[in-house]
mmCIF file of N, CA and C in Angstrom:
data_model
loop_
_atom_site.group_PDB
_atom_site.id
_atom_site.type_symbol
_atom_site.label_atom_id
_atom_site.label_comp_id
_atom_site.label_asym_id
_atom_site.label_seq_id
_atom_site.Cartn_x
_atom_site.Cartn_y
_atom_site.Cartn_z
ATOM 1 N N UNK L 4 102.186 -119.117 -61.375
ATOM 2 C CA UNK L 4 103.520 -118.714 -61.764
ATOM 3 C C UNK L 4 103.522 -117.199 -61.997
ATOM 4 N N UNK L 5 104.465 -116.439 -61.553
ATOM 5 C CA UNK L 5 104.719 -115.298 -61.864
ATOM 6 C C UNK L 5 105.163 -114.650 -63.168
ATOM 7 N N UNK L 6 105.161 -113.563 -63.154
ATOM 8 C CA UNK L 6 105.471 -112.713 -64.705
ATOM 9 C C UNK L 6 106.655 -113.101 -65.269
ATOM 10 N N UNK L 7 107.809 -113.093 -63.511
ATOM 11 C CA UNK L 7 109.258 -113.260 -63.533
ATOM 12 C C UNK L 7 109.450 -114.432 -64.237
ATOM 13 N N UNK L 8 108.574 -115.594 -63.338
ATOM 14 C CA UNK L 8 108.702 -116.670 -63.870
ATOM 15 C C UNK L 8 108.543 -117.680 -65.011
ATOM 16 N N UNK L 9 107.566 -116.785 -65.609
ATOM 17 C CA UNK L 9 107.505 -116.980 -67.116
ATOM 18 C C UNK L 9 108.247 -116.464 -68.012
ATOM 19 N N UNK L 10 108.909 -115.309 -67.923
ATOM 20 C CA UNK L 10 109.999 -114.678 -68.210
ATOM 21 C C UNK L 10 111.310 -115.192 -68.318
ATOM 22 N N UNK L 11 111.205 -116.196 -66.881
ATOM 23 C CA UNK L 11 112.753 -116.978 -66.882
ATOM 24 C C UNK L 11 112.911 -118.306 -67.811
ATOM 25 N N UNK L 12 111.906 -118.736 -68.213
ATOM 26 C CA UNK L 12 111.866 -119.539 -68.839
ATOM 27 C C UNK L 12 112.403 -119.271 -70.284
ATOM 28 N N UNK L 13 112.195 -118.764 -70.961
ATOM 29 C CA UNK L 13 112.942 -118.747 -72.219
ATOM 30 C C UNK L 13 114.109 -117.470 -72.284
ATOM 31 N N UNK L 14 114.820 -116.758 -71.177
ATOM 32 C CA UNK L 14 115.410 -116.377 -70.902
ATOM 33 C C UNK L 14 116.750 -116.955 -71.756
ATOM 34 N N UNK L 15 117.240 -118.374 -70.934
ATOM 35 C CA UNK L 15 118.383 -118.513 -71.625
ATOM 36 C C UNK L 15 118.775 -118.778 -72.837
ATOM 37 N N UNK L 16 117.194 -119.334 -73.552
ATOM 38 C CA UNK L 16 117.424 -119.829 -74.792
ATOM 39 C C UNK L 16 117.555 -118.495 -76.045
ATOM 40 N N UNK L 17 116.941 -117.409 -75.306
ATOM 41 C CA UNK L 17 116.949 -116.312 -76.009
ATOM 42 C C UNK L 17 118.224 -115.464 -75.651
ATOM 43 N N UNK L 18 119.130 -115.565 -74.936
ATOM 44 C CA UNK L 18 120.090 -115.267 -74.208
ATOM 45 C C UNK L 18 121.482 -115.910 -75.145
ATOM 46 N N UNK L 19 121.132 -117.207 -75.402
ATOM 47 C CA UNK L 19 122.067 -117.914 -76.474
ATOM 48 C C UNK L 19 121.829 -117.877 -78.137
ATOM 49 N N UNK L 20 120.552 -117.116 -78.113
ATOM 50 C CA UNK L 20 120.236 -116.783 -79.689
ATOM 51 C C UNK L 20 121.643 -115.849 -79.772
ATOM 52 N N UNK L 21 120.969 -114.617 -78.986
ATOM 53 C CA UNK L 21 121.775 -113.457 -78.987
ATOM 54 C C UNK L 21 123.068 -113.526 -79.063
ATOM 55 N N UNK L 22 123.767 -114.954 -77.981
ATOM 56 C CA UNK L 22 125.299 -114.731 -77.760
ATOM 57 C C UNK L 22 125.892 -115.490 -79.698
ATOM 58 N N UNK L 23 124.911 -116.001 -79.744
ATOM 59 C CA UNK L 23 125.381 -117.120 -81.162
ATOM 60 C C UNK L 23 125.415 -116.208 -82.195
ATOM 61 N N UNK L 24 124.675 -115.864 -83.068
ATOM 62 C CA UNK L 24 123.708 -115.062 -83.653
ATOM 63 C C UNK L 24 123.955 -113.452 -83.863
ATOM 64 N N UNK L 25 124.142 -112.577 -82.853
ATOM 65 C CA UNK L 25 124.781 -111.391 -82.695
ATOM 66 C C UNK L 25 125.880 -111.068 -82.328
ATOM 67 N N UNK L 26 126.012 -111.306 -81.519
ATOM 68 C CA UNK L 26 127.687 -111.229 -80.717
ATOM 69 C C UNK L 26 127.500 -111.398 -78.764
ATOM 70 N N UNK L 27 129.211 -111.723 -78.518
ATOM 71 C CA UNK L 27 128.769 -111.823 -77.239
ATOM 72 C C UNK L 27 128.054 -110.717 -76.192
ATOM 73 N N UNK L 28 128.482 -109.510 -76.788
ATOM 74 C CA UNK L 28 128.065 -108.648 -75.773
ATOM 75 C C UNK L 28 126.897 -107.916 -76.026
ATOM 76 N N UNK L 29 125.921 -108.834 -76.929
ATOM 77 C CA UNK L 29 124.869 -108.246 -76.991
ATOM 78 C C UNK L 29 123.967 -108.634 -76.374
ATOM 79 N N UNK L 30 124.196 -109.991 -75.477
ATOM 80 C CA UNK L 30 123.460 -110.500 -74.025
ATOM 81 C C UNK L 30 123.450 -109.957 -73.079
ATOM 82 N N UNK L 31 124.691 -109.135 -73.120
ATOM 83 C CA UNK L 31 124.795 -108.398 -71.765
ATOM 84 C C UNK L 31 123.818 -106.773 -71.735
ATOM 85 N N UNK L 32 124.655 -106.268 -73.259
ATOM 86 C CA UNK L 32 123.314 -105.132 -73.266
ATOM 87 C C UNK L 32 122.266 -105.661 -73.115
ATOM 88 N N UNK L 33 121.560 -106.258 -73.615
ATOM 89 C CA UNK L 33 119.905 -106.398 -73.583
ATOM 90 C C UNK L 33 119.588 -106.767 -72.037
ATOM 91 N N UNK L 34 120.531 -107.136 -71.710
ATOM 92 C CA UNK L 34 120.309 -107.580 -69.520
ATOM 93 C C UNK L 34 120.095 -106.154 -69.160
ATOM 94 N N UNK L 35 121.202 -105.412 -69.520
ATOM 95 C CA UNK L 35 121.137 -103.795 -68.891
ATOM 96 C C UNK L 35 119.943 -102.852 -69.558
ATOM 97 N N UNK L 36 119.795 -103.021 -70.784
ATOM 98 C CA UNK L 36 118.452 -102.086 -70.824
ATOM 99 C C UNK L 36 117.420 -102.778 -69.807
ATOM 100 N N UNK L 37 117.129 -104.177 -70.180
ATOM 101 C CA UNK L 37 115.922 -104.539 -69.141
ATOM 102 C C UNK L 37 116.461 -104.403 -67.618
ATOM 103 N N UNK L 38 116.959 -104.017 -67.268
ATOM 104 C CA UNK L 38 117.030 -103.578 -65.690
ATOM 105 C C UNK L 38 117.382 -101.864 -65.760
ATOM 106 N N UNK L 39 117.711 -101.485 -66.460
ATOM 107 C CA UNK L 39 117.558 -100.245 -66.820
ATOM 108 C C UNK L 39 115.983 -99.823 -66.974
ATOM 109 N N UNK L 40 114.769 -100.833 -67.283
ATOM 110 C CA UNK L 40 113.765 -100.139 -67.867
ATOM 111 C C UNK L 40 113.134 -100.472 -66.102
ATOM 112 N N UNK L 41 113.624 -101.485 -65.477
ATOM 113 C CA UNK L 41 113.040 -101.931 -64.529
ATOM 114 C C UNK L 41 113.172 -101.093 -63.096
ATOM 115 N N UNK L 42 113.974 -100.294 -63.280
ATOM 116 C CA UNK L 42 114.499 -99.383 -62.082
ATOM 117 C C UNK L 42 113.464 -98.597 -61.479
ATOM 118 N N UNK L 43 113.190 -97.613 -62.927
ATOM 119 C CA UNK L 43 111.820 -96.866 -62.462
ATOM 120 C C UNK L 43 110.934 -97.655 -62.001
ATOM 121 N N UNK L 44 110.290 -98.067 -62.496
ATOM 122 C CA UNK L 44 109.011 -99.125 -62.481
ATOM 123 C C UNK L 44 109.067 -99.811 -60.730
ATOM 124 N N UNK L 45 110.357 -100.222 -60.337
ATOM 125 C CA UNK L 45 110.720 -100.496 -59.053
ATOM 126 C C UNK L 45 110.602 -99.158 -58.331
ATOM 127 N N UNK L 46 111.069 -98.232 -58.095
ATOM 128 C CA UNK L 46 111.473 -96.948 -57.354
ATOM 129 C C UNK L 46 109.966 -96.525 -57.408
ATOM 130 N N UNK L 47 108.950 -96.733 -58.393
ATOM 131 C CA UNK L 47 107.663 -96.035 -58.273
ATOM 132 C C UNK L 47 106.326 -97.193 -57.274
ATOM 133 N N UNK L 48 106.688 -98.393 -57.249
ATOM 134 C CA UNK L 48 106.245 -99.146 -56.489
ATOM 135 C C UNK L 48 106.164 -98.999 -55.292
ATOM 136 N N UNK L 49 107.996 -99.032 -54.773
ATOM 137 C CA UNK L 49 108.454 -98.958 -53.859
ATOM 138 C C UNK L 49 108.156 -97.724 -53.147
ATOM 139 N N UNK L 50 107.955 -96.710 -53.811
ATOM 140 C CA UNK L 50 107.534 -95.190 -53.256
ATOM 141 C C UNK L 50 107.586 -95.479 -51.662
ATOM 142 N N UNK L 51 108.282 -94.345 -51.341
ATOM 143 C CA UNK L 51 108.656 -94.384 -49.703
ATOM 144 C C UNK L 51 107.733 -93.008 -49.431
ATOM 145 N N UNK L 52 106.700 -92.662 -48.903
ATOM 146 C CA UNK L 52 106.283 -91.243 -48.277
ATOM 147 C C UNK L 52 107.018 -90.283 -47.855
ATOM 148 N N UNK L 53 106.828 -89.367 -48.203
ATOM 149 C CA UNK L 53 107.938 -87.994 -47.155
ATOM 150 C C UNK L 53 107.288 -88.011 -45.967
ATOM 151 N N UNK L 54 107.926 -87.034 -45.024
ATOM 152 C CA UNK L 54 107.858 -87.284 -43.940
ATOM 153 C C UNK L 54 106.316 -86.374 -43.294
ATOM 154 N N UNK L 55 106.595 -84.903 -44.357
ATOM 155 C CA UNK L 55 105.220 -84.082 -44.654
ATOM 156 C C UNK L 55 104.293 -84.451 -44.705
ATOM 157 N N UNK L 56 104.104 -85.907 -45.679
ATOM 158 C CA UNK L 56 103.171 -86.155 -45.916
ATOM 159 C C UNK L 56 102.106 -87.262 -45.169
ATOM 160 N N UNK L 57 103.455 -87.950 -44.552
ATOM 161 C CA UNK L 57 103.003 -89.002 -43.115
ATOM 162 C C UNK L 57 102.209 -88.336 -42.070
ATOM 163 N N UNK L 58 101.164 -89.120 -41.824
ATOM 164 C CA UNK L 58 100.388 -88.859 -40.754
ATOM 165 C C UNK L 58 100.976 -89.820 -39.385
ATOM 166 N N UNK L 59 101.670 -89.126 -38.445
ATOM 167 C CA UNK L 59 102.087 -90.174 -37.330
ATOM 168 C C UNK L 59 101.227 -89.747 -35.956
ATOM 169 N N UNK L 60 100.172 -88.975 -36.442
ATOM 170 C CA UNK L 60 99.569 -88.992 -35.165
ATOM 171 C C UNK L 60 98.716 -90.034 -34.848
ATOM 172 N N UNK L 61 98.519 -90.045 -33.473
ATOM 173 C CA UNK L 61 97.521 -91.050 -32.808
ATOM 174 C C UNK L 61 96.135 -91.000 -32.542
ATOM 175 N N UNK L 62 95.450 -92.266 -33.852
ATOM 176 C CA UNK L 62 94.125 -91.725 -33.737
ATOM 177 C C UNK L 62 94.049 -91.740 -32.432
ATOM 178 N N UNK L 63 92.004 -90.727 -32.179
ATOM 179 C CA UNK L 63 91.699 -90.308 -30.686
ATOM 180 C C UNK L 63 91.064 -91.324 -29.912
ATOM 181 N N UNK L 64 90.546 -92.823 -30.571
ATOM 182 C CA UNK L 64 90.255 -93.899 -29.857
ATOM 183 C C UNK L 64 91.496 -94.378 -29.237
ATOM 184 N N UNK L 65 92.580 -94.401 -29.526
ATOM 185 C CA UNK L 65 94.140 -95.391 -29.315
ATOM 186 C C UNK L 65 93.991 -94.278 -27.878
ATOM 187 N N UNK L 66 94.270 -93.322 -28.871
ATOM 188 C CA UNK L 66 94.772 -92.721 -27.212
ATOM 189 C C UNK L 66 93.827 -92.457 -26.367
ATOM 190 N N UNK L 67 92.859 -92.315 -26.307
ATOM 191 C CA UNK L 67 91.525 -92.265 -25.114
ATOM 192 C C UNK L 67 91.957 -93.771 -24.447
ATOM 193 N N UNK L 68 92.168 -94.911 -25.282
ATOM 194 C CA UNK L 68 93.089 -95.836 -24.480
ATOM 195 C C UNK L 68 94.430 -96.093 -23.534
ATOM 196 N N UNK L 69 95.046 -95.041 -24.122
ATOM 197 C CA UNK L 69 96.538 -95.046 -23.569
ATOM 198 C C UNK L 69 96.178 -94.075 -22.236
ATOM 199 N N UNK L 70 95.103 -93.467 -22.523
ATOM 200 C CA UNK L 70 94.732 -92.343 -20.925
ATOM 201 C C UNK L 70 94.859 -93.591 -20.378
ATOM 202 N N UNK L 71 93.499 -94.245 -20.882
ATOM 203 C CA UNK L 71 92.943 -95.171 -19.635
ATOM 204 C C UNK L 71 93.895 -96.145 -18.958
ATOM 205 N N UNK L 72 94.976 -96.565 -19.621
ATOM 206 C CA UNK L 72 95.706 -97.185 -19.075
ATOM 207 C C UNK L 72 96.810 -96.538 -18.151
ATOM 208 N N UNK L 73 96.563 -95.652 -18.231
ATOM 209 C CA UNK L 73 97.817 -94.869 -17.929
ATOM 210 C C UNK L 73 97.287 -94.728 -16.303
ATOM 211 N N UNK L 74 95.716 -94.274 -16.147
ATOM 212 C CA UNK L 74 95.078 -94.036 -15.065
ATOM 213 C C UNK L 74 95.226 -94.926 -13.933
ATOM 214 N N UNK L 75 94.846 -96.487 -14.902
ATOM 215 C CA UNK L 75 95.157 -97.575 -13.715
ATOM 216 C C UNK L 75 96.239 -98.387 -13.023
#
């Protein structure tokens, strides 16, 4: 089981503390900080490379291949 998925599990019951207990819209904040905290944490995972920093050349075995094919 996943992090998520252990997570979802007492989700609603803690979800209805809050709505009972505090008020209604304090379920909803506590949704938005935790996806608020989750954004970064996503965006730094996800990290996409610049383009600088990409290597798109072709190692020199591939292409000593692509000669050879090219020849026959």
């Amino acid at each position: 089981m996943t992090a998520m998925g252990i997570l979802a599990i007492p989700a609603p019951y803690i979800g209805g503390l809050l709505y009972d207990n505090v008020a209604p819209e304090a379920t909803f904040i506590v949704a938005s900080v935790f996806v608020l905290l989750a954004i970064p944490l996503t965006l730094r995972k996800l990290h996409v490379p610049s383009a600088e920093t990409t290597d798109f050349s072709i190692p020199a075995r591939m292409e000593a291949d692509i000669l050879e094919e090219q020849k026959v």
